[in-house]
Each structure stands twice: as C-alpha cells, then as structure tokens.
PDB file of C-alpha atoms in Angstrom:
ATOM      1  CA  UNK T   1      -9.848  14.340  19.168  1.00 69.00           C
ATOM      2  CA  UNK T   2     -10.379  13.088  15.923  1.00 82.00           C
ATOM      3  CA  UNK T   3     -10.327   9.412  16.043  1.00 92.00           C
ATOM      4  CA  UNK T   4     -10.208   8.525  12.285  1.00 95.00           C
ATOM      5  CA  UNK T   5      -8.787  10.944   9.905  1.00 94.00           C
ATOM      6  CA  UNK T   6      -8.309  11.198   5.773  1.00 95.00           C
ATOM      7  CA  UNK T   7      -5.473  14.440   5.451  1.00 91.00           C
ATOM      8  CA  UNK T   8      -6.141  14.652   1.374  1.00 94.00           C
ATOM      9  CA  UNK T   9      -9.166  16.943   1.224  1.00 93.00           C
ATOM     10  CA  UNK T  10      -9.094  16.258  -2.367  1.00 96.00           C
ATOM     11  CA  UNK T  11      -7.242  13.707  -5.185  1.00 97.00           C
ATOM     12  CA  UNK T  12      -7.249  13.974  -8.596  1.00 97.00           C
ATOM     13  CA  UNK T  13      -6.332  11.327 -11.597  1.00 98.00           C
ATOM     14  CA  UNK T  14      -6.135  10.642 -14.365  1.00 97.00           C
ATOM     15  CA  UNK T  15      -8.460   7.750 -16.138  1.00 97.00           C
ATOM     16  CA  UNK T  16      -6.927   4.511 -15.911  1.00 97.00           C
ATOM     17  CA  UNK T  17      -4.427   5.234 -13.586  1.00 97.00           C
ATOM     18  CA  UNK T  18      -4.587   3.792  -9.897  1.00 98.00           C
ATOM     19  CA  UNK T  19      -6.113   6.070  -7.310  1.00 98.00           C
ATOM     20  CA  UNK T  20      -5.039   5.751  -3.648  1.00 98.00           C
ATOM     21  CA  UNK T  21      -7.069   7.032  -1.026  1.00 98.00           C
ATOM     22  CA  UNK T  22      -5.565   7.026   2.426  1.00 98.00           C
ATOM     23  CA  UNK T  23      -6.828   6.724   6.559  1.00 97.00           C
ATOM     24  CA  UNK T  24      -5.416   6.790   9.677  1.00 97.00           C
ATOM     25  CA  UNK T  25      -6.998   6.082  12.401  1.00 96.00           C
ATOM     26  CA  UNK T  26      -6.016   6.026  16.124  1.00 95.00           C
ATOM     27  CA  UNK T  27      -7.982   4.180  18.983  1.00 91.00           C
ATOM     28  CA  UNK T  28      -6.607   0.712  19.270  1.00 91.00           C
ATOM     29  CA  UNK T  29      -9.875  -0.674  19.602  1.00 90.00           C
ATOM     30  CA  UNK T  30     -11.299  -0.224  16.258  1.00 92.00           C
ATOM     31  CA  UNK T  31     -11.638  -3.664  14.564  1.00 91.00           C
ATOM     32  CA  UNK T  32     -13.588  -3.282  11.405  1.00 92.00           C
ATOM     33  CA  UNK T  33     -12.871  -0.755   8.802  1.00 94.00           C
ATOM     34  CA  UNK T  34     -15.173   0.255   5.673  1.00 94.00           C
ATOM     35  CA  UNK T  35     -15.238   2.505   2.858  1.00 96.00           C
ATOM     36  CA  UNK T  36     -18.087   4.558   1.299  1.00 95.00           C
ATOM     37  CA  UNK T  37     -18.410   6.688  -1.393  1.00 96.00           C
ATOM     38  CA  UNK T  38     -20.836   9.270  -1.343  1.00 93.00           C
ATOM     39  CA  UNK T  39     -22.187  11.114  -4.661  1.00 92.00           C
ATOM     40  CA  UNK T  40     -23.764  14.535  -4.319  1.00 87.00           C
ATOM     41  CA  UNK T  41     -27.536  14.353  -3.379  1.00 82.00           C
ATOM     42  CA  UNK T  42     -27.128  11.101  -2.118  1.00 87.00           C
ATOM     43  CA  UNK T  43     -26.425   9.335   1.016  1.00 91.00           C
ATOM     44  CA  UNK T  44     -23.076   7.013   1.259  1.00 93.00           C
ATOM     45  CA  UNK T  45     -22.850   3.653  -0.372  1.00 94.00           C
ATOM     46  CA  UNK T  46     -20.908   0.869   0.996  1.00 93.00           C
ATOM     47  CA  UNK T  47     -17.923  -0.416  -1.347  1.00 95.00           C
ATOM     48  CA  UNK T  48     -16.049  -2.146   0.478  1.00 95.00           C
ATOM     49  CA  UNK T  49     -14.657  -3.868   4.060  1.00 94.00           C
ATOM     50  CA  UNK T  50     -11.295  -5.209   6.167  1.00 95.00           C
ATOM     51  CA  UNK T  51     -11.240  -6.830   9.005  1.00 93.00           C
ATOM     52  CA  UNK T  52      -8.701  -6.673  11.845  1.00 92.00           C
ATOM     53  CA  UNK T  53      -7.535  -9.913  11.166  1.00 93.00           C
ATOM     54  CA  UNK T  54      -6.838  -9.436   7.380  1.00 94.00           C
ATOM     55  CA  UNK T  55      -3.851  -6.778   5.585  1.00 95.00           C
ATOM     56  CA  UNK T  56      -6.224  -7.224   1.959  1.00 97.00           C
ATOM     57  CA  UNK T  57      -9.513  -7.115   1.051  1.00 97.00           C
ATOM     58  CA  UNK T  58      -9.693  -7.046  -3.005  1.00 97.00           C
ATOM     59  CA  UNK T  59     -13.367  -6.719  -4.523  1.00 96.00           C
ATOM     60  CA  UNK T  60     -12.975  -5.971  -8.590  1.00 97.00           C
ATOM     61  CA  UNK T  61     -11.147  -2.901  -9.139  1.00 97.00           C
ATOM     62  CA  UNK T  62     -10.839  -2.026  -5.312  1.00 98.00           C
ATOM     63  CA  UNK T  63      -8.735  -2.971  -2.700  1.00 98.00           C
ATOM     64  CA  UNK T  64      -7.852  -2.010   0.589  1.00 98.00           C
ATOM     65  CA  UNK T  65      -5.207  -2.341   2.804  1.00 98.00           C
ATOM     66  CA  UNK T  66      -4.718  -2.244   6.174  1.00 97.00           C
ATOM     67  CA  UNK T  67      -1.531  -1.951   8.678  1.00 97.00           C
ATOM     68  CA  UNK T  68      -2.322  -2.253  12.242  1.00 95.00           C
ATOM     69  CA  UNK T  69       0.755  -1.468  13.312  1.00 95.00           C
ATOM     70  CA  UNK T  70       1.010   1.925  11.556  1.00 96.00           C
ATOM     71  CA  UNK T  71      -2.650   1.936  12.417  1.00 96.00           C
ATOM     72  CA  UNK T  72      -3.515   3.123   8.589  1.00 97.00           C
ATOM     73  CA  UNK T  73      -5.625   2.021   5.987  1.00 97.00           C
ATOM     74  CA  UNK T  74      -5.334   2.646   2.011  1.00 98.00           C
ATOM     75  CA  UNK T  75      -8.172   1.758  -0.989  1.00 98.00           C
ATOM     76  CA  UNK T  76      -6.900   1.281  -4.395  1.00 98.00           C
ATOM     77  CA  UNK T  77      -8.818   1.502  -7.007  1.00 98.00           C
ATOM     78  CA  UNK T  78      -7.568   0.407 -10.128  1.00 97.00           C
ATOM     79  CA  UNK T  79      -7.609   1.793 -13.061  1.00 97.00           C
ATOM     80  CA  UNK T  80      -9.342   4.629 -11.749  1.00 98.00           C
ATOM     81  CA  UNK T  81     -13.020   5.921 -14.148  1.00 97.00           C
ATOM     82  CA  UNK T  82     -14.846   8.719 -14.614  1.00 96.00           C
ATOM     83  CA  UNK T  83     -17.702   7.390 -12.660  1.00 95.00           C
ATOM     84  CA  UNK T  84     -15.710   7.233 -10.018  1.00 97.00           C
ATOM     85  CA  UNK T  85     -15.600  10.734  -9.166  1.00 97.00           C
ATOM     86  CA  UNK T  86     -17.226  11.009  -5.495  1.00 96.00           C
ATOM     87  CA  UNK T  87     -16.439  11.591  -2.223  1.00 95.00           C
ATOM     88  CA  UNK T  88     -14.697   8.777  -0.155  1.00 97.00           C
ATOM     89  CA  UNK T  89     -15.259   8.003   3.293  1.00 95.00           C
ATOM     90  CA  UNK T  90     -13.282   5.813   5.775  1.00 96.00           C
ATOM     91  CA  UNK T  91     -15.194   4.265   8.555  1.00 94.00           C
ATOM     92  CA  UNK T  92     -13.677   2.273  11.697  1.00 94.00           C
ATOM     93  CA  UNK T  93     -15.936   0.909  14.163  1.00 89.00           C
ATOM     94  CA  UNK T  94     -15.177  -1.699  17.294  1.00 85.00           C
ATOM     95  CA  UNK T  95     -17.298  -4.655  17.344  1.00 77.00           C
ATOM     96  CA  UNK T  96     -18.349  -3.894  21.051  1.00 70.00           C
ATOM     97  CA  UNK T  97     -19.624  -0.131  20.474  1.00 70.00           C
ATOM     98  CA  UNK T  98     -22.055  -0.106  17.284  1.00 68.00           C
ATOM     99  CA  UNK T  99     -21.157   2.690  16.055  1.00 80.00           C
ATOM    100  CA  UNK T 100     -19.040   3.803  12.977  1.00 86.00           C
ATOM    101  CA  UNK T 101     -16.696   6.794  13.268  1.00 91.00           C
ATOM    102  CA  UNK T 102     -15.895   7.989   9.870  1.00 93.00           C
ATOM    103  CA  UNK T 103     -13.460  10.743   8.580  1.00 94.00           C
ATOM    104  CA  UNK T 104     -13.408  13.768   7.116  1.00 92.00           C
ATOM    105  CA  UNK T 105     -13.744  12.357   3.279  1.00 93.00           C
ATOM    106  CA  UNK T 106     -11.293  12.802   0.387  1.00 96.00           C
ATOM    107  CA  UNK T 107     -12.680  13.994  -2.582  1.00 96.00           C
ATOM    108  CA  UNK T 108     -11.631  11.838  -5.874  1.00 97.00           C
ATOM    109  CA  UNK T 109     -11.822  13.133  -9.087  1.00 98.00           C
ATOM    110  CA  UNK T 110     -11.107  11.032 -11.779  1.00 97.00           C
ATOM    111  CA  UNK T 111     -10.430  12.941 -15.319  1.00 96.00           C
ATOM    112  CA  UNK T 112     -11.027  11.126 -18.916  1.00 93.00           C
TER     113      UNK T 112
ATOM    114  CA  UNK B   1     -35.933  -4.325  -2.278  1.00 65.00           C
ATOM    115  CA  UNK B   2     -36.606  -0.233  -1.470  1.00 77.00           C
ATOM    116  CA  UNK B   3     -33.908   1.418  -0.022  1.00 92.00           C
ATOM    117  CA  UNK B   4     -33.767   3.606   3.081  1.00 96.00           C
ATOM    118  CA  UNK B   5     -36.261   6.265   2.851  1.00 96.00           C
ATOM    119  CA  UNK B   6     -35.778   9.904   4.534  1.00 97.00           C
ATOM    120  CA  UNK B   7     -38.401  12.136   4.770  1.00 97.00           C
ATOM    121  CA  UNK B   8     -38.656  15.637   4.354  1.00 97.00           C
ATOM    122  CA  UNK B   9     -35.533  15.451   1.808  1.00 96.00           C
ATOM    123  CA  UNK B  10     -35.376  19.138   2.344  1.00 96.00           C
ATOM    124  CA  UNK B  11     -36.665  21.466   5.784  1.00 96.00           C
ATOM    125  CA  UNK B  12     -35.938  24.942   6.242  1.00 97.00           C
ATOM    126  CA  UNK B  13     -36.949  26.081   9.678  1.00 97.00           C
ATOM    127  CA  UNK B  14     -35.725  29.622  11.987  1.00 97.00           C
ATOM    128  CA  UNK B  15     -33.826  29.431  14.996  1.00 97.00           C
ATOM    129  CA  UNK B  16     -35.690  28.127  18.208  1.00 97.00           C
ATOM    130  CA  UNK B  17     -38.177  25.823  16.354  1.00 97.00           C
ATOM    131  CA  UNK B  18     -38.287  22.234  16.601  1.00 97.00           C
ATOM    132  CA  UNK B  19     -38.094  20.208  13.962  1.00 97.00           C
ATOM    133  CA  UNK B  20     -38.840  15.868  13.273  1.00 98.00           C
ATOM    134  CA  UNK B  21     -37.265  14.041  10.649  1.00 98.00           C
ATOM    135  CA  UNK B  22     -38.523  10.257   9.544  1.00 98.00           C
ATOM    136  CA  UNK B  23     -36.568   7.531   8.584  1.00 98.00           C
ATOM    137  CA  UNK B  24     -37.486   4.064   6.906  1.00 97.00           C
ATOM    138  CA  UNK B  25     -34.862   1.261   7.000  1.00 96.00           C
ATOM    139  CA  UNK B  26     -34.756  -1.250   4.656  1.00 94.00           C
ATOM    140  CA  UNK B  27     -37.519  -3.894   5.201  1.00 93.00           C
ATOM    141  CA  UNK B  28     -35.713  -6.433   7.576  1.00 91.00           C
ATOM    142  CA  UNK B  29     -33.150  -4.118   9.060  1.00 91.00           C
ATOM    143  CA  UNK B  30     -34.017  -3.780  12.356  1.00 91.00           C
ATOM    144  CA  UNK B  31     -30.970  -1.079  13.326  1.00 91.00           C
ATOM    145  CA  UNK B  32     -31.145   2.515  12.469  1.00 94.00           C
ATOM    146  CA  UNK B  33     -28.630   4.934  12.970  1.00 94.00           C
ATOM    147  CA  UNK B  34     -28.239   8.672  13.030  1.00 96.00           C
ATOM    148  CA  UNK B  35     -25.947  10.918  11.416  1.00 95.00           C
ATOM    149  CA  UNK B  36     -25.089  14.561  11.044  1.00 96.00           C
ATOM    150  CA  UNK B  37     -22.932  16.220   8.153  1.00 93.00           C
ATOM    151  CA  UNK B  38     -21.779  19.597   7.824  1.00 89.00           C
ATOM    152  CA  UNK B  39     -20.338  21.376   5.098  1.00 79.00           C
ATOM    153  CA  UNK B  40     -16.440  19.772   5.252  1.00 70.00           C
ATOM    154  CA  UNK B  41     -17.153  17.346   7.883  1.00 74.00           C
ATOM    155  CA  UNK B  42     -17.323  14.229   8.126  1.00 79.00           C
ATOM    156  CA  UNK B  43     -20.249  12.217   9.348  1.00 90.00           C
ATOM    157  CA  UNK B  44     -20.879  13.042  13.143  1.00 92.00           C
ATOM    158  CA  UNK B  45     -22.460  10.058  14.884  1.00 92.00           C
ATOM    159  CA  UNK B  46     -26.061  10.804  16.725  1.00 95.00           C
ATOM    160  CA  UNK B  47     -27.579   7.655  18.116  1.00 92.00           C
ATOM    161  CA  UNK B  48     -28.617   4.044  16.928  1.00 92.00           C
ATOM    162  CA  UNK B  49     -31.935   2.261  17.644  1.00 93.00           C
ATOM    163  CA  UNK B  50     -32.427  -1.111  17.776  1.00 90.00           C
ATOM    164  CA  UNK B  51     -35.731  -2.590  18.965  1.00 89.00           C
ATOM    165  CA  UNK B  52     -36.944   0.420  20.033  1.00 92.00           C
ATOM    166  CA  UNK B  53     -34.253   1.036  22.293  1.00 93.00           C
ATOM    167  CA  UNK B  54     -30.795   3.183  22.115  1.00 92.00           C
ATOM    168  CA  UNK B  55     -28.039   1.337  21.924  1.00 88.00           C
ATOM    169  CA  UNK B  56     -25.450   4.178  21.489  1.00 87.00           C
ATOM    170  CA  UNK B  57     -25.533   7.931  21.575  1.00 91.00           C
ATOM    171  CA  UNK B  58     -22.961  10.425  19.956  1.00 91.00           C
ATOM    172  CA  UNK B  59     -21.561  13.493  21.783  1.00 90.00           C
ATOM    173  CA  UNK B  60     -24.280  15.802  20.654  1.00 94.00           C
ATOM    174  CA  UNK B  61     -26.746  17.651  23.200  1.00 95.00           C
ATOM    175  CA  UNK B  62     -30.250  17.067  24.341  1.00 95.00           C
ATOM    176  CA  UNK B  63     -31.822  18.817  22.272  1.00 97.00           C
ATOM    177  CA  UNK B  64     -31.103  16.006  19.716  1.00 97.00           C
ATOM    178  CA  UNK B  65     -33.782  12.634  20.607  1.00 96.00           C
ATOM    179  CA  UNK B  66     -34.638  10.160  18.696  1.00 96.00           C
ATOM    180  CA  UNK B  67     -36.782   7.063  18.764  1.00 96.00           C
ATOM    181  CA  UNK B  68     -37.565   3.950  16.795  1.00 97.00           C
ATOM    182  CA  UNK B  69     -40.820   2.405  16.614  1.00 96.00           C
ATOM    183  CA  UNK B  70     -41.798  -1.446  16.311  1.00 95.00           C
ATOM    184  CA  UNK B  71     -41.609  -1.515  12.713  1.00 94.00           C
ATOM    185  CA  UNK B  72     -38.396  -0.088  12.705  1.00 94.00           C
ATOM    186  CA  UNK B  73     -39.191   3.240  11.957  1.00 97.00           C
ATOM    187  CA  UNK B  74     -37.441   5.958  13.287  1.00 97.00           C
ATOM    188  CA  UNK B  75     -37.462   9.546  13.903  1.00 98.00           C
ATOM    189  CA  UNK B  76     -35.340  12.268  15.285  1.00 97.00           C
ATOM    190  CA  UNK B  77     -36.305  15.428  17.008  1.00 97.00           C
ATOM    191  CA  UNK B  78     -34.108  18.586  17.390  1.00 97.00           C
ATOM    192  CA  UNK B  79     -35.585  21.339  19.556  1.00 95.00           C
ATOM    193  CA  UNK B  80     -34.557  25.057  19.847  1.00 96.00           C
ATOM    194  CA  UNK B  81     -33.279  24.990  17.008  1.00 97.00           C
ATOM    195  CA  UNK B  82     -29.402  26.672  16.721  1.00 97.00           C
ATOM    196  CA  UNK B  83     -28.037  28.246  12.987  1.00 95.00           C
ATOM    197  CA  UNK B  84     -25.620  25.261  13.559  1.00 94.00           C
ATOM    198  CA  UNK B  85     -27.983  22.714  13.359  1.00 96.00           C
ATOM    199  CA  UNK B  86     -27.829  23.579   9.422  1.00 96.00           C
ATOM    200  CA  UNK B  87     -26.793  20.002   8.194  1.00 95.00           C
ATOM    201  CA  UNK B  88     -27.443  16.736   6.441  1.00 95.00           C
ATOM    202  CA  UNK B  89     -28.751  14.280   8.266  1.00 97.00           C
ATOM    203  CA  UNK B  90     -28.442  11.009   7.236  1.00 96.00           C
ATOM    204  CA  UNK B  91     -30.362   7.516   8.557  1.00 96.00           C
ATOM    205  CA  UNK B  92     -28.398   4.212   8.001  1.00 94.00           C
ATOM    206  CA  UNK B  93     -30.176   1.000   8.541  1.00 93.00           C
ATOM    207  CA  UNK B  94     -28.489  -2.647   8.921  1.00 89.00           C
ATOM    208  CA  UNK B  95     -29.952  -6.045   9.572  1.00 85.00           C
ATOM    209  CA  UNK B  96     -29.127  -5.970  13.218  1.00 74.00           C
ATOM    210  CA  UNK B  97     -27.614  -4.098  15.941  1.00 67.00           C
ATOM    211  CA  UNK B  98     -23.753  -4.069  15.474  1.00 65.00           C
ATOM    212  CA  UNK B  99     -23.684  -5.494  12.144  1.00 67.00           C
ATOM    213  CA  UNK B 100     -21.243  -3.410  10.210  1.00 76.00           C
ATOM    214  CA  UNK B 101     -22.474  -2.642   6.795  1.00 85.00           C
ATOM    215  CA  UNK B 102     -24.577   0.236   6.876  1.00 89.00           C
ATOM    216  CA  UNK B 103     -27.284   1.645   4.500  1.00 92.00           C
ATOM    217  CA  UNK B 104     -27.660   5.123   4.249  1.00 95.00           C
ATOM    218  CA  UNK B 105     -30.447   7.228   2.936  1.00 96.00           C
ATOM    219  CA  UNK B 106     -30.454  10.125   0.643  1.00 95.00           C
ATOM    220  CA  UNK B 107     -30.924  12.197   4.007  1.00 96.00           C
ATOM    221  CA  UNK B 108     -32.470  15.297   5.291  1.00 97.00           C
ATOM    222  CA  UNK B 109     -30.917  18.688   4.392  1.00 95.00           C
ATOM    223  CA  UNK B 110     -31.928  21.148   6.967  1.00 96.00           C
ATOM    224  CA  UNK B 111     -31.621  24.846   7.102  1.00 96.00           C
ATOM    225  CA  UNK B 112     -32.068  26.521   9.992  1.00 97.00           C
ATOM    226  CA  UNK B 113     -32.469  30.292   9.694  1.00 96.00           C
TER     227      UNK B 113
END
C-alpha cells in the first residue's frame, strides 16, 4: 500500500509559466510534509516544508499547498526556469515515527 | 560546512557477496537515515540511527543492517547479495532524531551482478 503517491510520472512547461506538481497521500497520521528535488548524480535537496497546521507555505518562487481534508498536497513554482528541470519528490512523515515516506517523484521539465 | 559524504559512490559486486557502504553526516547531525532507490521508485525507507541506536527500521529483510558509530558515522551492510539489491542508496543526516529536514548524500549506486 502506497502511503504517499505523485500519479504524473512526468510534467513539462514552458519557461515562465507556473508549474504544479501534485501529492496525495493517505495515512491520517502524517503531519509534516516536504518537498525535494533531486538532480541526476545527486542525492535530494530540501526546498521546501508545510505543516499540518498550515494550508501555505510560500518560500520565493515556491509554494505549497496543503488540504487535509482531501488529504493532498500541491507545489507551485512560479514562473517555472530552466534550472528547474529535476525530479520532485513529496515526503510526509508523522512527528511520532521518524521516518519520511516519500513518493514515486514527478519528473519536471521546464523548456526555454 | 561539508555536506553528507557517501562512500564508495559507485560498487559493483555478484550475487551472494556482501557488501558495506559508509556514510558521513553533516558535522553536528547526529541522525542518519537509510534509503534505497530503484530505477522508477521512489525512495524506500531502510533504518535511522541516532546515538548509535535504531530508532526505526523499513520493511526490508535481514540481510539489510546497519549501524552508527559515536561520531555519527554510519554504515550499512547487505549480505547475500540478490540482482535486486541493484539500487541507489542514499544516507540523509539531520540535527537530531525526528527533526524533519533531511540531508541527503550523493549516494551509493550499487550493481549487483
């Protein structure tokens, strides 16, 4: 049972335009939700956070959004670059467990 | 400050060997934690250390250990080695045990043959 899930294998945009990267996610316990991005040959970087208690986290060009009731989350980067092109993972963890569980990834590419 | 350091960044190894790969957090981070990635997967949780102890362990079998010395160092041993142990692995270290923000290293590509 997969416990966090990204269904776009793959996005593509165009520079300057807003890319939206989406996550589900199902256990009820997860509290804390992150996004990495991940370029090849390298491990994941952190971008950016939300916390259970908060719908918006905004951090430059990226945002993300999260709806506990429809249990999904969304990162929006805006306006989308070239150097953006990576793979994007969504994490969830629960406070109590110490562990992240992340998803599949969603490959962004961003064209000039 | 260095980053996370994974050593070897690249293994090749046949089936039913046993293989150890190293991991150094960042100096201060005191958690590591274990990852496996396979071609279209995401990142499979293994185990985190903290103190030299486990604190969580993934659903993977035991012929994946790890362990985390008192300078934080950590390693992880896979014996018997299976064609599906082919992966990235990937160390992430954090200030403390449970803190959320991760930082991962380059990682280990192993190929088992």
């Amino acid at each position: 049972d997969q416990q966090v899930k990204q269904n776009s294998p793959s996005l593509s945009v165009q520079e300057g335009r807003i890319s939206i990267l989406n996550c589900d996610y199902t256990n009820s316990m997860f509290d804390y939700f992150l996004w990495y991005k991940k370029y090849p040959a390298e491990g994941p970087t952190f971008l950016i956070s939300i916390s259970s208690i908060k719908d918006k986290n905004e951090d430059g060009r990226f945002t993300v959004f999260l709806n506990k009731s429809a249990k999904h989350l969304s990162l929006h980067i805006v306006p989308s670059q070239p150097g953006d092109s990576a793979v994007y993972f969504c994490a969830a963890r629960s406070t109590n467990a110490g562990k992240s569980t992340f998803g599949d990834g969603t490959t962004l590419t961003v064209k000039p | 400050k260095a980053g996370v350091t994974q050593t070897p960044r690249y293994l090749i190894k046949t089936r039913g060997q046993q293989v150890t790969l190293s991991c150094s957090p960042i100096s201060g981070h005191r958690s590591v934690s274990w990852y496996q990635q396979t071609p279209g997967q995401g990142l499979q949780f293994l185990f985190e250390y903290f103190s030299e102890t486990q604190r969580n362990k993934g659903n993977f079998p035991g012929r994946f250990s790890g362990r985390q010395f008192s300078n934080s160092r950590s390693e992880m041993n896979v014996s018997t080695l299976e064609l599906g142990d082919s992966a990235l692995y990937l160390c992430a270290s954090s200030l403390v045990a449970g803190k959320h923000e991760q930082f991962f290293g380059p990682g280990t590509r192993l190929t088992v043959l």
